CSV table of C-alpha atoms in Angstrom, one decimal:
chain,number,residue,atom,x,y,z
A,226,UNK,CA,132.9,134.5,92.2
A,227,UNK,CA,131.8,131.4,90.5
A,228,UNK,CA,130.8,132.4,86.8
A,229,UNK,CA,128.1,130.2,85.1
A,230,UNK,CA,128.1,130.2,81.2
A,231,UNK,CA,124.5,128.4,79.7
A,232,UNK,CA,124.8,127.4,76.1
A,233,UNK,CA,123.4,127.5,73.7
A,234,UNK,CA,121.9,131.1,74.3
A,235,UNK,CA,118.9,130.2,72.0
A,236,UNK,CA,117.7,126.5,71.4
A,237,UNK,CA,114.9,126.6,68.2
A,238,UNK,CA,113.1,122.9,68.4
A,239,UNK,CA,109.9,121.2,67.7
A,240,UNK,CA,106.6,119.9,70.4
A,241,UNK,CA,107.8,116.5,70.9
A,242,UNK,CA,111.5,117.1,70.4
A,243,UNK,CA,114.0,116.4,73.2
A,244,UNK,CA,115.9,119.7,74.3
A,245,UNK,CA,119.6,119.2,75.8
A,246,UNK,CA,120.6,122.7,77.9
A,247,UNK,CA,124.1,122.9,79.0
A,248,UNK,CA,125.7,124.8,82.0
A,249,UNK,CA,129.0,125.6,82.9
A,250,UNK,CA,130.7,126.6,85.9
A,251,UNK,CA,133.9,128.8,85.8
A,252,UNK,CA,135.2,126.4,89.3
A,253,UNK,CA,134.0,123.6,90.6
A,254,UNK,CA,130.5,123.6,92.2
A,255,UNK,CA,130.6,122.7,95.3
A,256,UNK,CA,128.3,119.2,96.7
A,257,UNK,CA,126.4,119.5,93.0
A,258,UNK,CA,124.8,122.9,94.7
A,259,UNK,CA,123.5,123.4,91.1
A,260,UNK,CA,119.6,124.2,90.5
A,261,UNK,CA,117.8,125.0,87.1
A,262,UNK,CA,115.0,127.2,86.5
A,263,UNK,CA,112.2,128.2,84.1
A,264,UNK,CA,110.7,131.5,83.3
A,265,UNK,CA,107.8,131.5,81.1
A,266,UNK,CA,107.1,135.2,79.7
A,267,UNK,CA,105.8,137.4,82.4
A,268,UNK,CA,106.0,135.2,85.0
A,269,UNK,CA,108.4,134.3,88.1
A,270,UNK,CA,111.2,131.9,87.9
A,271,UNK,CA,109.7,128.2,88.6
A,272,UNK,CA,111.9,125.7,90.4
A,273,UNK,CA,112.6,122.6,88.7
A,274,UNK,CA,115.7,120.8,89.6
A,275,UNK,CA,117.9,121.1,92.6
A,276,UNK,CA,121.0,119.2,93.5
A,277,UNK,CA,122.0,118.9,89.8
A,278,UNK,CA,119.8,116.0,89.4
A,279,UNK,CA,116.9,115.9,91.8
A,280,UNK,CA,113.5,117.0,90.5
A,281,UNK,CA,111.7,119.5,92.7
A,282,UNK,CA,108.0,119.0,93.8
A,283,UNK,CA,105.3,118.8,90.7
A,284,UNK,CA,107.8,118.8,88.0
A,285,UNK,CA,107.0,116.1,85.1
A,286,UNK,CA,109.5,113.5,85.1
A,287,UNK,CA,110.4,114.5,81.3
A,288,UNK,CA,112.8,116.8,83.0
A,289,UNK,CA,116.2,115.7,84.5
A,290,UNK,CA,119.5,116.9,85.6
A,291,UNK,CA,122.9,115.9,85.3
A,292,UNK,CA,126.1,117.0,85.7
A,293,UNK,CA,128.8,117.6,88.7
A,294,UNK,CA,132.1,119.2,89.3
A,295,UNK,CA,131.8,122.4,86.3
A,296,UNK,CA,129.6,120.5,83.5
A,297,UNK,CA,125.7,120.5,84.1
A,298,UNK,CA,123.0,119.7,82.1
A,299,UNK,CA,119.1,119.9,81.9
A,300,UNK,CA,117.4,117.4,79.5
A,301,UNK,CA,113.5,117.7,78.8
A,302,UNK,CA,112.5,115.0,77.0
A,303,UNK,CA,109.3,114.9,74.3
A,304,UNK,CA,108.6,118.7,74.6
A,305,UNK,CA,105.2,120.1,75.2
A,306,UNK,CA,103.9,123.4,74.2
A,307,UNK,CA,104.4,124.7,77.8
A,308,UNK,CA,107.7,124.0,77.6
A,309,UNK,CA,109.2,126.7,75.6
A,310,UNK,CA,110.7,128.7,77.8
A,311,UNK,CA,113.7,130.4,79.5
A,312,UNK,CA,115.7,128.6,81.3
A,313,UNK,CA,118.3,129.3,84.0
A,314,UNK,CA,121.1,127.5,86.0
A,315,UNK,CA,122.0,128.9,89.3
A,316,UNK,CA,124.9,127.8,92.2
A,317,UNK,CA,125.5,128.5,95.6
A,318,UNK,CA,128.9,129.3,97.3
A,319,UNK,CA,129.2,128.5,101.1
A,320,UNK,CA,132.3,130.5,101.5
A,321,UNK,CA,130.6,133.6,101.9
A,322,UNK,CA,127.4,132.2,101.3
A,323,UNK,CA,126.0,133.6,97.4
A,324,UNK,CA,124.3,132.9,94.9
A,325,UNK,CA,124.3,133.4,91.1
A,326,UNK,CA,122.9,132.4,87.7
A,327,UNK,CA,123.5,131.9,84.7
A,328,UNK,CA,122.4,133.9,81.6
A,329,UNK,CA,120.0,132.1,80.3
A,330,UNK,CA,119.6,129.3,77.7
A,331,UNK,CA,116.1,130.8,75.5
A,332,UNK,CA,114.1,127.4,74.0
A,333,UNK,CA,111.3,128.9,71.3
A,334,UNK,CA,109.1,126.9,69.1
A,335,UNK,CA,111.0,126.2,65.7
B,1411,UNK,CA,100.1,125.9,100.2
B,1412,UNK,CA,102.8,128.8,100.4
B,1413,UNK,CA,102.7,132.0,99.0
B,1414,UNK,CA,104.8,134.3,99.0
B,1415,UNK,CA,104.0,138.4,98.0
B,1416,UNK,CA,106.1,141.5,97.4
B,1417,UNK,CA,104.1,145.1,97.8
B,1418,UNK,CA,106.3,148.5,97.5
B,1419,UNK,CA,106.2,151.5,95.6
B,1420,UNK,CA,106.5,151.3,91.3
B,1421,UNK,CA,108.3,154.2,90.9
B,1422,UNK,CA,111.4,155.7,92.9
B,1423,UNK,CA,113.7,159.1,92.4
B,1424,UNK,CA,117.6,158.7,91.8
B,1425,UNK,CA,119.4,158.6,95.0
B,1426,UNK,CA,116.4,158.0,97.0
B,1427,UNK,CA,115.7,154.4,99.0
B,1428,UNK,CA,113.9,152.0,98.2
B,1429,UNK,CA,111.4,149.7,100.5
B,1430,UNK,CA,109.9,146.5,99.6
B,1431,UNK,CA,108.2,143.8,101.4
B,1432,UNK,CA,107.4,140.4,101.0
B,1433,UNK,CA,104.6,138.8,102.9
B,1434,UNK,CA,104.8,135.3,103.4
B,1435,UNK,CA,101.7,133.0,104.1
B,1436,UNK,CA,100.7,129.5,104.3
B,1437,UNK,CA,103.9,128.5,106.1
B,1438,UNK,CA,105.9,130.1,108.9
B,1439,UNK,CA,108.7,132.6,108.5
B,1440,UNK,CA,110.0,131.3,112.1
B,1441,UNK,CA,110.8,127.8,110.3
B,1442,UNK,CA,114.2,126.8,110.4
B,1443,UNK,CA,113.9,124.8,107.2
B,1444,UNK,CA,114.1,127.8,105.0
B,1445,UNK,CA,115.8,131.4,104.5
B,1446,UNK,CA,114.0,134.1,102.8
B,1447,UNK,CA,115.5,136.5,100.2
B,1448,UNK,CA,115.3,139.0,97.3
B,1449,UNK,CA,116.1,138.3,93.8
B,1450,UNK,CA,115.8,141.0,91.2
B,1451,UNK,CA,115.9,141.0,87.1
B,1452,UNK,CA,116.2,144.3,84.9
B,1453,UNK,CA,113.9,144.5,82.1
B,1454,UNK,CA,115.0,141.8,79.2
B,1455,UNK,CA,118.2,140.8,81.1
B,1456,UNK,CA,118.9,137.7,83.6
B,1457,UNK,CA,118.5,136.8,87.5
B,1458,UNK,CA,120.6,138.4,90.2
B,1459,UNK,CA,120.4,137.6,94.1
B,1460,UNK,CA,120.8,140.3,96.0
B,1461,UNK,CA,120.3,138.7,99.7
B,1462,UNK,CA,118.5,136.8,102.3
B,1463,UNK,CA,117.7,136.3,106.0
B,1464,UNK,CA,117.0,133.8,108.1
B,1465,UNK,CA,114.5,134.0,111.2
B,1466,UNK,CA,116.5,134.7,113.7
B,1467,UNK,CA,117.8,137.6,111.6
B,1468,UNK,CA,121.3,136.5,109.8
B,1469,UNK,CA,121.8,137.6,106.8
B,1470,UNK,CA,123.8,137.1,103.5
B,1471,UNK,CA,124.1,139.9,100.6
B,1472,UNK,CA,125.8,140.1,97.3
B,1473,UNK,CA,129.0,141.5,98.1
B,1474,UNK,CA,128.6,144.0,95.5
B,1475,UNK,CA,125.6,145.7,97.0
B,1476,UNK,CA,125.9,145.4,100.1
B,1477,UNK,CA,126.8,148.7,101.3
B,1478,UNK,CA,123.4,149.1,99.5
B,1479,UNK,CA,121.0,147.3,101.0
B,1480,UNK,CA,119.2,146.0,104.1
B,1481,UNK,CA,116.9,143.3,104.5
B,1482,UNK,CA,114.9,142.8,107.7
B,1483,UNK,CA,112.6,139.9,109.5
B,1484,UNK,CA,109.1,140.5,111.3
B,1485,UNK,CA,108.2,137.0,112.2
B,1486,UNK,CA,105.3,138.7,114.2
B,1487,UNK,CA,103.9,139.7,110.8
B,1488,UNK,CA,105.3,136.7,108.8
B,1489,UNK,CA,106.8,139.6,106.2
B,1490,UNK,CA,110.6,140.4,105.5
B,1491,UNK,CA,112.0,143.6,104.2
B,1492,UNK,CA,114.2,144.9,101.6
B,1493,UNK,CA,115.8,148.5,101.7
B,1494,UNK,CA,118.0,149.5,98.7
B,1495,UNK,CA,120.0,153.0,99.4
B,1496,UNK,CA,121.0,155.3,96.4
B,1497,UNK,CA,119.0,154.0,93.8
B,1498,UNK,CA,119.9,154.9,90.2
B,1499,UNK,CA,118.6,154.1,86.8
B,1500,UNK,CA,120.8,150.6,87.1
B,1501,UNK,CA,118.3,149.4,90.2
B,1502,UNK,CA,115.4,149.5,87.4
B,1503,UNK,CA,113.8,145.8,88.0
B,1504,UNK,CA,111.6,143.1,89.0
B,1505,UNK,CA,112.1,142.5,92.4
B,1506,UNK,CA,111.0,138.6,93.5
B,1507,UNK,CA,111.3,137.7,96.7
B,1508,UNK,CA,111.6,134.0,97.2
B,1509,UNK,CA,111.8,131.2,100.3
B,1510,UNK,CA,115.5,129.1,100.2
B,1511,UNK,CA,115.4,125.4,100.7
B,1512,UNK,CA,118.0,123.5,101.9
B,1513,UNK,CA,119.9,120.3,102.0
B,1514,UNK,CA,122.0,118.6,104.4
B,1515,UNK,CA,125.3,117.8,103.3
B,1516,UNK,CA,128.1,116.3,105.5
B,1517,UNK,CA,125.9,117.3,108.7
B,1518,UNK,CA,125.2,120.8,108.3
B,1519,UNK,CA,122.2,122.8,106.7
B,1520,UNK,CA,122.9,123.9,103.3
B,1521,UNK,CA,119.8,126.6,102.3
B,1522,UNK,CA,120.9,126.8,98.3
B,1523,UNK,CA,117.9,126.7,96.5
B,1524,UNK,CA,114.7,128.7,95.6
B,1525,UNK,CA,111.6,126.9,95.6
B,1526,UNK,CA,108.7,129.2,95.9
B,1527,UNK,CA,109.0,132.8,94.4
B,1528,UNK,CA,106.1,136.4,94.1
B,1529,UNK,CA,105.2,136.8,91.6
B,1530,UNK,CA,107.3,140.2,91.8
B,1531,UNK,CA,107.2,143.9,91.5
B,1532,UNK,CA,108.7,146.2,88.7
B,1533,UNK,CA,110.3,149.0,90.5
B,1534,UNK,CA,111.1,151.9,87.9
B,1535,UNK,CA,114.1,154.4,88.9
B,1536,UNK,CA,113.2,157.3,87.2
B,1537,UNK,CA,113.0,161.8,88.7
C-alpha cells in the first residue's frame, strides 16, 4: 500500500500570504493519479485538484498543483480568509483498485 | 446540479451492523462516467476510503475491511448502500459518501477521484 506523508502537519501564515503544502508518496504514483482536498471545519472534503495539476470545476485559479512520480505539491497563492483550512492529498492504485490519503497538512491564520 | 445524501442510524451497539445509504440526485447513478463510494473519518483524525461500486454492481473495498463490509446499487432508486458487520468502538465516524470521477489514461477508464461528497453522517458505536 502506497503511504502518503503531507508536510508540514501545521502551516501558521497570513491573508495574503502564499502557502506551499507538500505531499509525499511512499512509491511512485502511478499516471500523476494524485488529487488534493480541503476541509473547512464541519464540513465535507471539497475537491480541488485532480491529476496532480489540474484544477477541478469552480476552484479559483490561486490554487495549483504540481508534482509527479513521489513529490507533490499544492500552492495557493495570495490567501483569502476562506482559505484556512485542512488540507488533504489522496492516490489511487489500479492494482487492486484503492484509494488513500494523506494525513493532513492543517493551514490556520497566524 | 448533483447532490449526493447519506441517511442511517446515529447510534449503533458493538458487534451489531451497520446500514447507510446515500441517495444521489441531479445526475444518474446508471452513468458510466462515475463510481459511487463511501469514505469515512473518526472524530479529529484523517480520511479513509472504505469502497465503491459501480452501476452495474462491481465493487472495490479496502482490503482491510473487507470481510467487513458490503456496499450495494439500486439504480431504480438512484441510492447505493453501505453495510459494515461487527462494529466496534474503532467504526465511530463520519461516514461521506461521494461520486468518483475518472480519467482516461492510455485508453482505459481510470475513476480516481472524488468530486462531489454528503455532507455525511456521524455514526457513534457505543451499547
Amino acid at each position: 500500500e502506497i503511504v502518503l506523508t503531507q508536510s508540514p502537519g501545521t502551516l501558521s501564515l497570513s491573508p495574503g500570504e502564499g502557502a506551499t503544502l507538500s505531499c509525499r508518496a511512499s512509491q511512485s504514483v502511478s499516471s500523476n493519479f494524485l488529487a488534493w482536498y480541503q476541509q473547512r471545519p464541519g464540513q465535507a472534503p471539497r475537491l480541488l485538484i485532480y491529476g496532480a495539476s489540474s484544477r477541478a470545476t469552480g476552484i479559483p485559479d490561486r490554487f495549483s498543483g504540481s508534482g509527479s512520480g513521489t513529490d507533490f505539491t499544492l500552492t495557493i497563492s495570495r490567501l483569502e480568509p476562506e482559505d484556512f483550512a485542512v488540507y488533504y492529498c489522496q492516490q489511487y492504485d489500479s492494482s487492486p483498485p484503492t484509494y488513500t490519503f494523506g494525513q493532513g497538512t492543517k493551514l490556520e491564520i497566524k | 446540479q448533483v447532490e449526493l445524501q447519506e441517511s442511517g442510524p446515529g447510534l449503533v451497539k458493538p458487534s451489531e451492523t451497520l446500514s447507510l445509504t446515500c441517495t444521489v440526485s441531479g445526475d444518474s447513478i446508471s452513468s458510466s462516467d462515475y463510481y459511487w463510494g463511501w469514505i469515512r473519518q473518526p472524530p479529529g483524525k484523517g480520511l479513509e476510503w472504505i469502497g465503491n461500486i459501480y452501476f452495474t454492481g462491481h465493487t472495490n473495498y479496502k482490503p482491510s475491511l473487507e470481510s467487513r463490509v458490503t456496499i450495494s446499487v439500486d439504480t431504480s432508486r438512484t441510492q447505493f448502500s453501505l453495510r459494515m458487520f461487527s462494529l466496534t468502538a474503532a467504526d465511530t465516524a463520519v461516514y461521506y459518501c461521494a461520486r468518483f470521477g475518472r480519467e482516461a489514461v492510455g485508453g482505459y477508464y481510470f475513476y480516481y477521484y472524488m468530486d462531489v461528497w454528503g455532507k455525511g453522517t456521524t455514526v457513534t458505536v457505543s451499547s
